[in-house]
Short mmCIF file of C-alpha atoms and ligand atoms in Angstrom, two decimals:
data_model
loop_
_atom_site.label_atom_id
_atom_site.label_comp_id
_atom_site.label_asym_id
_atom_site.label_seq_id
_atom_site.Cartn_x
_atom_site.Cartn_y
_atom_site.Cartn_z
CA MET A 1 110.44 164.06 -1.78
CA PRO A 2 112.31 163.03 1.40
CA ASP A 3 113.58 166.14 3.30
CA VAL A 4 117.42 166.32 4.54
CA HIS A 5 116.05 167.58 7.67
CA ARG A 6 113.59 164.55 8.12
CA ARG A 7 113.36 163.44 11.60
CA ARG A 8 115.36 160.37 12.45
CA PRO A 9 113.98 157.69 14.95
CA PRO A 10 115.66 157.37 18.43
CA ARG A 11 119.20 155.87 18.23
CA ALA A 12 118.30 152.14 19.24
CA VAL A 13 115.66 151.90 16.66
CA ARG A 14 117.78 153.64 14.06
CA ASN A 15 120.76 151.51 14.54
CA ARG A 16 118.80 148.29 14.20
CA PRO A 17 119.89 146.32 11.27
CA THR A 18 117.07 146.12 8.97
CA PHE A 19 117.60 142.59 7.63
CA ALA A 20 120.00 141.15 10.20
CA PRO A 21 119.20 137.92 11.71
CA ILE A 22 117.27 137.99 15.35
CA ALA A 23 120.36 137.00 17.02
CA ALA A 24 122.26 139.97 15.69
CA LEU A 25 119.33 142.23 16.03
CA THR A 26 119.13 141.45 19.81
CA VAL A 27 122.67 141.93 20.46
CA ALA A 28 122.75 145.11 18.49
CA LEU A 29 119.60 146.37 20.51
CA LEU A 30 121.13 145.38 23.64
CA LEU A 31 124.47 146.77 23.26
CA SER A 32 122.75 150.16 21.87
CA LEU A 33 120.75 150.10 25.41
CA LEU A 34 124.12 149.34 27.37
CA PRO A 35 125.03 153.17 27.76
CA ALA A 36 121.63 153.90 29.01
CA LEU A 37 121.49 151.06 31.28
CA ALA A 38 125.09 152.19 32.62
CA GLY A 39 123.95 155.56 33.21
CA CYS A 40 125.22 157.33 30.14
CA SER A 41 128.67 156.22 30.19
CA ASN A 42 129.49 157.87 26.84
CA GLU A 43 128.25 161.27 27.68
CA GLU A 44 131.41 163.02 26.41
CA ALA A 45 130.40 161.83 22.87
CA PRO A 46 128.17 163.82 20.70
CA ALA A 47 124.54 163.01 21.00
CA GLU A 48 124.25 161.71 17.41
CA SER A 49 127.79 160.73 15.94
CA PRO A 50 127.71 159.19 12.70
CA ARG A 51 128.27 155.52 12.61
CA LEU A 52 130.85 155.54 9.96
CA LEU A 53 132.87 158.35 8.02
CA LEU A 54 134.48 157.38 4.68
CA PHE A 55 137.38 159.46 3.06
CA GLY A 56 138.05 158.93 -0.34
CA VAL A 57 141.60 160.20 -0.92
CA ASP A 58 142.56 160.00 -4.87
CA ALA A 59 145.87 158.36 -5.57
CA GLY A 60 146.48 157.77 -2.01
CA THR A 61 149.52 155.51 -1.54
CA TRP A 62 151.72 153.95 0.92
CA ASN A 63 154.58 155.07 -1.25
CA ILE A 64 154.12 158.52 0.41
CA LEU A 65 152.16 157.67 3.60
CA THR A 66 154.77 155.16 5.01
CA PRO A 67 157.86 157.40 4.90
CA MET A 68 155.98 160.44 6.02
CA MET A 69 154.30 158.20 8.95
CA GLN A 70 157.73 157.25 9.92
CA ALA A 71 158.92 160.79 10.13
CA GLY A 72 156.00 161.64 12.27
CA GLU A 73 154.47 164.01 9.69
CA LEU A 74 151.06 162.55 9.29
CA PRO A 75 149.87 162.47 13.11
CA THR A 76 146.10 161.64 12.08
CA LEU A 77 146.51 158.79 9.55
CA THR A 78 149.24 157.41 11.90
CA SER A 79 146.72 157.27 14.75
CA LEU A 80 144.16 155.71 12.66
CA VAL A 81 146.59 153.00 11.38
CA ASN A 82 147.84 152.31 14.89
CA ARG A 83 143.95 152.13 16.06
CA GLY A 84 142.93 150.18 13.08
CA SER A 85 143.21 147.55 10.43
CA TYR A 86 145.14 148.57 7.27
CA GLY A 87 146.53 147.47 3.93
CA ILE A 88 146.58 147.76 0.24
CA LEU A 89 143.66 148.23 -1.89
CA LYS A 90 144.19 146.72 -5.32
CA THR A 91 142.48 148.53 -8.24
CA GLY A 92 141.58 147.25 -11.69
CA VAL A 93 142.67 148.11 -15.16
CA PRO A 94 142.62 150.44 -16.79
CA ILE A 95 143.55 152.46 -13.59
CA GLN A 96 141.16 155.32 -14.11
CA SER A 97 139.31 157.28 -11.29
CA PRO A 98 135.56 157.39 -12.36
CA GLN A 99 135.48 153.87 -13.01
CA MET A 100 137.32 152.76 -9.60
CA TRP A 101 135.43 155.13 -7.64
CA THR A 102 132.26 153.67 -8.81
CA SER A 103 133.59 150.11 -8.24
CA ILE A 104 134.25 151.37 -4.46
CA ALA A 105 130.71 152.59 -4.28
CA THR A 106 128.93 149.44 -5.70
CA GLY A 107 131.28 146.34 -5.09
CA VAL A 108 131.13 145.65 -8.52
CA VAL A 109 133.62 145.91 -11.72
CA PRO A 110 133.29 148.46 -14.27
CA GLU A 111 131.84 146.14 -17.01
CA LYS A 112 128.76 145.63 -14.58
CA HIS A 113 128.34 149.11 -13.14
CA GLY A 114 128.81 150.62 -16.58
CA ILE A 115 131.17 153.45 -16.00
CA THR A 116 134.23 152.42 -18.12
CA ARG A 117 135.74 155.47 -19.22
CA PHE A 118 136.12 159.22 -18.22
CA THR A 119 133.58 160.29 -20.90
CA ALA A 120 130.77 158.96 -22.88
CA GLU A 121 128.99 159.49 -26.28
CA ILE A 122 125.54 160.73 -26.14
CA PRO A 123 123.75 158.29 -28.44
CA GLY A 124 123.00 159.49 -32.00
CA THR A 125 125.38 162.47 -31.56
CA ASP A 126 129.16 162.81 -31.80
CA ARG A 127 129.04 164.76 -28.40
CA GLU A 128 131.31 163.36 -25.63
CA VAL A 129 130.38 164.17 -22.23
CA PRO A 130 131.88 163.57 -18.74
CA VAL A 131 130.30 160.52 -17.12
CA THR A 132 127.24 161.17 -15.26
CA SER A 133 125.57 159.13 -12.15
CA ASN A 134 122.62 158.19 -14.01
CA MET A 135 124.79 155.81 -16.41
CA ARG A 136 125.53 153.76 -13.23
CA LYS A 137 123.62 150.37 -13.91
CA VAL A 138 123.85 149.10 -10.44
CA LYS A 139 123.13 150.62 -7.00
CA ALA A 140 125.76 152.52 -4.81
CA PHE A 141 125.90 152.19 -1.27
CA TRP A 142 124.09 155.46 -0.82
CA ASN A 143 121.05 153.96 -2.44
CA ILE A 144 121.49 150.51 -0.53
CA LEU A 145 121.70 152.37 2.85
CA SER A 146 118.72 154.53 1.97
CA GLU A 147 116.36 151.81 1.23
CA ALA A 148 117.72 150.32 4.51
CA ASP A 149 116.60 153.62 6.42
CA VAL A 150 120.04 154.40 7.12
CA THR A 151 120.80 158.25 6.46
CA VAL A 152 123.61 159.42 4.34
CA GLY A 153 125.68 162.53 3.28
CA ILE A 154 127.78 162.06 0.24
CA VAL A 155 130.00 165.07 -1.00
CA GLY A 156 131.98 165.49 -3.84
CA TRP A 157 132.10 161.66 -5.26
CA TRP A 158 133.14 160.84 -8.85
CA PRO A 159 131.06 160.65 -10.74
CA SER A 160 127.99 162.22 -8.74
CA TRP A 161 126.09 164.41 -10.96
CA PRO A 162 123.31 164.78 -11.26
CA ALA A 163 122.72 164.22 -7.32
CA GLU A 164 120.84 161.17 -6.69
CA GLU A 165 117.65 161.12 -4.43
CA VAL A 166 118.76 159.44 -1.19
CA ASN A 167 117.73 159.56 2.54
CA GLY A 168 119.95 162.44 3.41
CA PHE A 169 121.86 164.55 1.09
CA VAL A 170 124.39 164.62 -1.78
CA ILE A 171 126.56 167.36 -2.84
CA ALA A 172 127.63 166.57 -6.50
CA GLN A 173 131.21 166.98 -7.66
CA ARG A 174 129.71 169.59 -10.39
CA ALA A 175 128.63 171.83 -7.20
CA TRP A 176 132.11 173.42 -7.58
CA PRO A 177 131.80 175.18 -10.96
CA VAL A 178 134.30 174.82 -13.67
CA ASN A 179 135.11 177.88 -15.32
CA TRP A 180 137.67 179.10 -18.02
CA SER A 181 140.67 181.23 -16.87
CA ARG A 182 142.19 184.18 -18.63
CA HIS A 183 144.44 182.17 -20.37
CA GLY A 184 141.69 179.73 -21.96
CA ILE A 185 142.44 177.10 -19.44
CA PRO A 186 139.64 175.61 -17.43
CA PHE A 187 140.37 175.78 -13.65
CA GLY A 188 137.46 175.70 -11.63
CA ALA A 189 135.52 178.23 -9.74
CA ALA A 190 136.15 182.02 -10.08
CA ARG A 191 134.74 185.48 -9.61
CA ASP A 192 133.93 188.30 -11.60
CA ARG A 193 135.59 191.80 -11.26
CA SER A 194 132.94 192.79 -8.38
CA GLY A 195 133.99 189.58 -6.46
CA ARG A 196 130.65 187.76 -7.47
CA LEU A 197 131.04 183.88 -8.01
CA MET A 198 130.60 183.17 -11.80
CA VAL A 199 128.23 180.09 -11.52
CA GLU A 200 125.86 178.68 -14.01
CA ASP A 201 122.34 177.58 -12.66
CA PHE A 202 121.71 174.05 -13.59
CA ASP A 203 119.67 171.07 -11.83
CA GLY A 204 121.26 168.09 -9.76
CA ARG A 205 124.18 170.00 -8.21
CA THR A 206 122.85 168.84 -4.89
CA TYR A 207 120.07 166.72 -3.38
CA PRO A 208 117.73 168.07 -2.40
CA GLU A 209 118.02 170.93 -4.84
CA GLU A 210 117.43 173.58 -1.99
CA LEU A 211 120.81 172.63 -0.39
CA TYR A 212 122.57 174.19 -2.79
CA ALA A 213 121.99 177.60 -1.40
CA ASP A 214 123.66 176.22 1.91
CA PHE A 215 126.73 174.85 -0.20
CA GLU A 216 127.53 177.97 -2.46
CA PRO A 217 128.94 179.98 0.31
CA PHE A 218 131.63 177.47 0.99
CA ILE A 219 132.86 177.83 -2.55
CA VAL A 220 136.60 178.58 -2.73
CA THR A 221 138.09 179.96 -5.81
CA GLU A 222 141.85 179.48 -7.06
CA GLU A 223 142.44 183.19 -6.20
CA ASP A 224 140.66 182.78 -3.07
CA VAL A 225 143.43 180.35 -1.84
CA THR A 226 145.26 182.58 0.78
CA THR A 227 148.99 183.23 0.99
CA SER A 228 148.84 181.34 4.11
CA GLU A 229 146.86 178.40 2.83
CA LEU A 230 149.43 178.14 -0.23
CA ALA A 231 152.32 178.22 2.25
CA LEU A 232 151.00 174.81 3.39
CA LEU A 233 151.83 173.65 -0.14
CA PHE A 234 154.60 175.64 -1.11
CA PRO A 235 157.15 176.89 1.24
CA ASP A 236 157.98 180.09 -0.41
CA PRO A 237 154.80 181.06 -2.20
CA SER A 238 155.33 184.42 -2.99
CA PHE A 239 158.67 183.45 -5.11
CA THR A 240 156.96 180.51 -6.85
CA ASP A 241 156.24 180.70 -10.67
CA PRO A 242 152.53 180.80 -10.63
CA ALA A 243 152.18 178.81 -13.80
CA LYS A 244 153.73 176.03 -11.43
CA GLN A 245 151.28 176.91 -8.63
CA PHE A 246 148.20 176.77 -10.84
CA HIS A 247 147.41 172.92 -10.67
CA ALA A 248 147.85 172.76 -6.88
CA ARG A 249 145.69 176.09 -6.43
CA TRP A 250 142.78 175.11 -8.17
CA VAL A 251 142.82 171.60 -6.83
CA PHE A 252 143.23 172.78 -3.36
CA ALA A 253 140.45 175.25 -3.62
CA LYS A 254 138.06 172.36 -5.01
CA ASP A 255 139.09 170.04 -2.04
CA LYS A 256 138.69 172.76 0.46
CA THR A 257 135.31 173.46 -0.67
CA PHE A 258 134.06 170.02 -0.41
CA ALA A 259 135.98 169.31 2.92
CA ASP A 260 134.82 172.42 4.48
CA ALA A 261 131.27 172.36 3.28
CA GLY A 262 131.19 168.53 3.96
CA LEU A 263 131.93 169.01 7.47
CA ALA A 264 129.50 171.99 8.19
CA MET A 265 126.84 169.59 6.48
CA LEU A 266 127.84 166.72 8.66
CA LYS A 267 127.47 168.73 11.79
CA ARG A 268 123.96 170.13 10.56
CA HIS A 269 122.42 167.16 9.40
CA LYS A 270 124.24 164.23 11.12
CA PRO A 271 123.92 161.40 8.71
CA ASP A 272 124.54 157.85 9.93
CA VAL A 273 127.18 157.27 6.96
CA PHE A 274 128.90 160.09 5.60
CA ALA A 275 131.60 160.14 2.39
CA VAL A 276 133.73 162.76 1.09
CA TYR A 277 136.11 162.63 -1.91
CA LEU A 278 139.35 164.47 -2.36
CA GLN A 279 140.99 164.97 -5.40
CA GLY A 280 144.18 166.82 -4.87
CA THR A 281 146.38 163.98 -3.67
CA ASP A 282 146.01 162.73 -7.58
CA VAL A 283 146.54 166.00 -9.11
CA VAL A 284 149.54 167.16 -7.30
CA SER A 285 151.22 163.59 -7.92
CA HIS A 286 150.66 164.15 -11.71
CA TYR A 287 152.54 167.29 -11.58
CA TYR A 288 155.00 167.59 -8.81
CA TRP A 289 155.81 163.80 -8.31
CA GLY A 290 159.25 164.21 -10.31
CA TYR A 291 160.49 167.01 -8.11
CA GLN A 292 160.94 164.57 -5.17
CA ARG A 293 164.43 163.58 -4.64
CA GLN A 294 162.98 160.98 -1.99
CA GLU A 295 161.78 159.01 -4.91
CA GLY A 296 165.04 159.15 -6.74
CA PHE A 297 164.68 162.03 -9.11
CA THR A 298 167.61 164.35 -9.67
CA VAL A 299 166.25 167.78 -8.67
CA SER A 300 168.14 171.08 -8.84
CA PRO A 301 168.15 172.67 -5.45
CA ALA A 302 166.02 175.57 -6.21
CA ASP A 303 163.23 173.24 -7.88
CA GLU A 304 163.59 171.23 -4.87
CA ARG A 305 163.28 173.95 -2.33
CA LEU A 306 159.89 175.22 -4.17
CA TYR A 307 158.28 171.95 -5.47
CA GLY A 308 160.11 169.08 -3.83
CA ARG A 309 157.65 168.97 -0.99
CA VAL A 310 154.05 169.80 -2.90
CA VAL A 311 153.13 166.07 -2.85
CA ARG A 312 153.88 165.38 0.77
CA ASN A 313 152.66 168.69 1.89
CA TYR A 314 149.31 167.76 0.20
CA TYR A 315 149.10 164.58 2.21
CA ARG A 316 149.72 166.71 5.16
CA TYR A 317 146.75 169.03 4.31
CA VAL A 318 144.65 165.76 3.99
CA ASP A 319 145.48 164.66 7.34
CA GLY A 320 144.41 168.00 8.97
CA VAL A 321 141.22 167.46 6.94
CA ILE A 322 140.61 164.10 8.65
CA ALA A 323 141.59 165.48 11.93
CA ALA A 324 138.94 168.18 11.84
CA TYR A 325 136.21 165.82 11.00
CA LEU A 326 137.37 163.38 13.81
CA GLN A 327 137.14 166.40 15.96
CA GLU A 328 133.49 166.30 15.43
CA VAL A 329 132.67 162.74 16.07
CA GLY A 330 133.15 160.40 19.02
CA ASP A 331 135.17 157.23 19.18
CA GLU A 332 132.02 155.15 18.36
CA THR A 333 132.10 156.47 14.91
CA ALA A 334 133.94 154.09 12.40
CA VAL A 335 136.41 155.65 9.83
CA MET A 336 137.49 154.20 6.47
CA ILE A 337 140.24 155.71 4.19
CA VAL A 338 140.40 154.34 0.79
CA SER A 339 142.25 155.37 -2.68
CA ASP A 340 140.92 154.33 -5.95
CA HIS A 341 144.45 153.52 -7.00
CA GLY A 342 148.23 154.30 -5.86
CA PHE A 343 150.92 156.37 -7.46
CA GLU A 344 154.38 155.37 -8.12
CA THR A 345 157.42 155.82 -9.81
CA LYS A 346 157.75 153.69 -12.95
CA ARG A 347 161.58 152.42 -12.40
CA ASP A 348 161.92 151.03 -15.74
CA LEU A 349 160.74 154.21 -17.47
CA LYS A 350 162.69 156.16 -15.44
CA GLU A 351 165.98 154.82 -16.64
CA ARG A 352 165.12 155.51 -20.33
CA TRP A 353 163.68 158.91 -19.41
CA GLU A 354 166.87 160.03 -17.93
CA ARG A 355 168.59 158.84 -20.78
CA GLY A 356 166.59 161.24 -22.67
CA GLU A 357 164.35 158.48 -24.65
CA LYS A 358 160.98 159.42 -25.31
CA ILE A 359 158.72 157.41 -23.07
CA ARG A 360 154.99 156.57 -22.83
CA THR A 361 153.33 155.35 -19.49
CA VAL A 362 150.80 152.62 -19.11
CA GLU A 363 147.92 155.00 -18.98
CA GLY A 364 149.27 156.90 -22.11
CA GLY A 365 148.96 160.29 -20.98
CA LYS A 366 152.25 161.73 -19.96
CA ASP A 367 155.74 161.50 -21.23
CA VAL A 368 156.84 160.93 -17.60
CA PRO A 369 158.23 157.95 -15.49
CA TRP A 370 155.46 158.46 -12.76
CA ASP A 371 151.63 157.46 -13.00
CA HIS A 372 148.96 155.57 -11.29
CA GLY A 373 149.74 152.26 -9.68
CA VAL A 374 147.71 149.26 -8.74
CA ASP A 375 148.17 149.52 -5.00
CA GLY A 376 145.90 151.87 -3.17
CA ILE A 377 145.33 152.43 0.47
CA PHE A 378 142.77 151.06 2.74
CA ILE A 379 142.70 152.06 6.59
CA MET A 380 139.59 151.28 8.80
CA THR A 381 139.13 152.16 12.64
CA GLY A 382 136.02 151.84 14.76
CA PRO A 383 134.31 149.64 17.45
CA GLY A 384 134.77 146.21 16.32
CA VAL A 385 137.78 146.85 14.30
CA ARG A 386 140.88 145.10 15.01
CA LYS A 387 143.99 147.39 16.15
CA ASP A 388 147.46 147.76 14.67
CA ASN A 389 146.39 144.92 12.13
CA ARG A 390 148.11 144.72 8.85
CA LEU A 391 145.34 143.28 6.43
CA PRO A 392 146.03 140.86 3.46
CA ASP A 393 145.79 142.82 0.22
CA THR A 394 141.85 143.70 -0.73
CA SER A 395 140.35 145.16 -3.48
CA VAL A 396 138.30 148.25 -4.68
CA VAL A 397 135.27 146.07 -4.83
CA ASP A 398 135.48 144.98 -1.31
CA VAL A 399 134.81 148.50 0.09
CA THR A 400 131.10 148.47 -0.10
CA PRO A 401 130.52 144.73 1.06
CA THR A 402 133.01 145.55 3.99
CA MET A 403 130.91 148.68 4.88
CA LEU A 404 127.51 147.02 4.65
CA ALA A 405 128.88 144.05 6.74
CA TYR A 406 130.16 146.58 9.51
CA LEU A 407 126.70 148.28 9.61
CA GLY A 408 125.27 144.95 9.76
CA LEU A 409 123.53 144.98 6.31
CA PRO A 410 123.73 141.88 4.09
CA VAL A 411 126.53 141.77 1.44
CA ALA A 412 124.84 141.06 -2.12
CA GLU A 413 125.92 137.76 -3.71
CA ASP A 414 126.16 139.32 -7.13
CA MET A 415 128.69 141.83 -5.82
CA ASP A 416 132.33 141.12 -7.10
CA GLY A 417 133.64 141.97 -3.70
CA THR A 418 133.41 140.36 -0.21
CA ALA A 419 133.56 141.94 3.22
CA THR A 420 137.26 142.16 4.70
CA VAL A 421 136.07 140.28 7.74
CA GLU A 422 139.93 140.18 8.75
CA ALA A 423 139.45 143.54 9.79
CA PHE A 424 136.84 142.82 12.30
CA GLU A 425 137.28 141.40 15.96
CA ALA A 426 136.28 138.03 16.58
CA SER A 427 133.72 139.21 19.19
CA PHE A 428 132.41 141.62 16.85
CA LEU A 429 131.93 138.99 14.10
CA ASP A 430 130.28 136.59 16.50
CA GLY A 431 127.63 139.35 17.33
CA ASN A 432 127.33 140.55 13.93
CA PRO A 433 127.99 137.80 11.43
CA VAL A 434 128.35 138.39 7.96
CA THR A 435 125.07 137.81 6.09
CA THR A 436 123.89 137.87 2.38
CA VAL A 437 121.20 138.49 -0.09
CA ALA A 438 121.14 137.26 -3.53
CA THR A 439 121.15 140.85 -4.92
CA TYR A 440 120.02 144.45 -4.40
CA GLU A 441 119.00 144.98 -7.92
CA THR A 442 115.60 144.55 -7.38
CA GLY A 443 112.63 146.79 -8.45
CA GLY A 444 113.41 146.87 -12.24
CA PRO A 445 115.60 149.11 -14.24
CA GLN A 446 117.37 151.94 -12.59
CA GLY A 447 115.88 154.54 -15.00
CA ASP A 448 117.47 156.15 -18.27
CA GLN A 449 121.14 155.69 -18.41
CA THR A 450 121.74 158.21 -21.20
CA PRO A 451 124.73 160.29 -20.56
CA MET A 452 123.82 163.90 -19.62
CA GLU A 453 124.88 167.29 -20.49
CA SER A 454 125.91 169.99 -18.23
CA PRO A 455 127.12 173.73 -18.63
CA MET A 456 130.56 172.35 -17.46
CA ASP A 457 131.15 169.46 -19.79
CA GLU A 458 133.85 171.24 -22.04
CA GLY A 459 135.79 172.74 -18.97
CA ILE A 460 135.89 169.03 -17.24
CA LYS A 461 137.08 167.59 -20.49
CA GLU A 462 139.97 170.17 -20.91
CA LYS A 463 140.95 169.44 -17.47
CA LEU A 464 140.80 165.69 -17.97
CA ARG A 465 142.95 166.30 -20.99
CA ALA A 466 145.50 168.20 -19.20
CA LEU A 467 145.96 165.60 -16.71
CA GLY A 468 146.38 163.23 -19.84
CA TYR A 469 143.35 161.38 -18.90
CA ILE A 470 141.56 161.77 -22.27
CA GLU A 471 142.84 162.45 -25.77
ZN1 ZN B 501 142.23 158.64 -9.33
#
């Protein structure tokens, strides 16, 4: 079994694109030697900075980013946009998270990768379980990179349980436990009366399995969220209705767990490519979007004071998470920020809703005039990436091809997406032309794709129901 602490070859060798043509190889090799020849000009940078960090921000939307950036409220994201290439990342229909996060990770549409719903039936039973990573019919970028001897760290991706064997580490989304609250509501990690974490032991929460022991101390429960942390989201947490705080609290606890654990694991294991998924921007949008006067909603002054900024405050939290990661890496590390879909006010439904009519959104879940939208976000910075560069619209299936091309690996011809070469400087493309390979789906079937049960299934389904995602 590959070990997460596996020794890596020296950087010049490690950076060599395995399949790249000889010309690109020579350039890459020369470039990697330059600092040494120039007398270590990059002394400041950490010795082993990752090559690429990928942040998955669920429901991330320019509808929120643009006005907040204009108001100077998102310094990190603003700096990334100014230093990089950015644009709209179009998503597919139905606009649902596990399908689209899998399209982002594979470069193919749901019909091909096989994750087509939130849940799946175990054959021969009437049991529905949340979708599992083994149901995926094609390789994800972490499989492709692992095979190319690139090390990876994958944290909290959806779906990622059971954690797959990779050249590096995986912390599956279900490593953050889902429990039932006193009120019979599933909300996630919890502690018993003595303060001990309530957690069922089951396989696949991390790869390698023994990494779980390092991860567990990072688990934050809803009740662990401190008043000062809550004050990031709610201007006056002590006077806020606990029932209305609930959804922001549990998802903040989950995101903080993965963000903090991910950062610690990044520092400890230094993977070449690291990805972390954050869910809260989606969850708070579902629950607090309609309190935003900026979005044209009529809100009482009291409600606006308490809840009107929760969505925007959550984006500020995410901006801070990204800032903390950027502090740990040098300028030679590329950064990608993507969302699986956007979020928007459904203007046509809003008018009917305000007249008191019963409405049903496209996704069918909530009788409110706000929901997922097809326009997500894409931001990329790094050496060779064009600066202050508005991209044409791209698609969720373009993310993996773009990542592969940037890392000097071929894009597969059987992927639905293509590399977003408009993000790359001409000089970069000269030295790193995009190459292709017929397919990465070699080596026969991917193994048993039967959905698998976990002790958290009922809790996860109940949460999906509360968000209006399943019936
Ligand atoms: Zn989503």
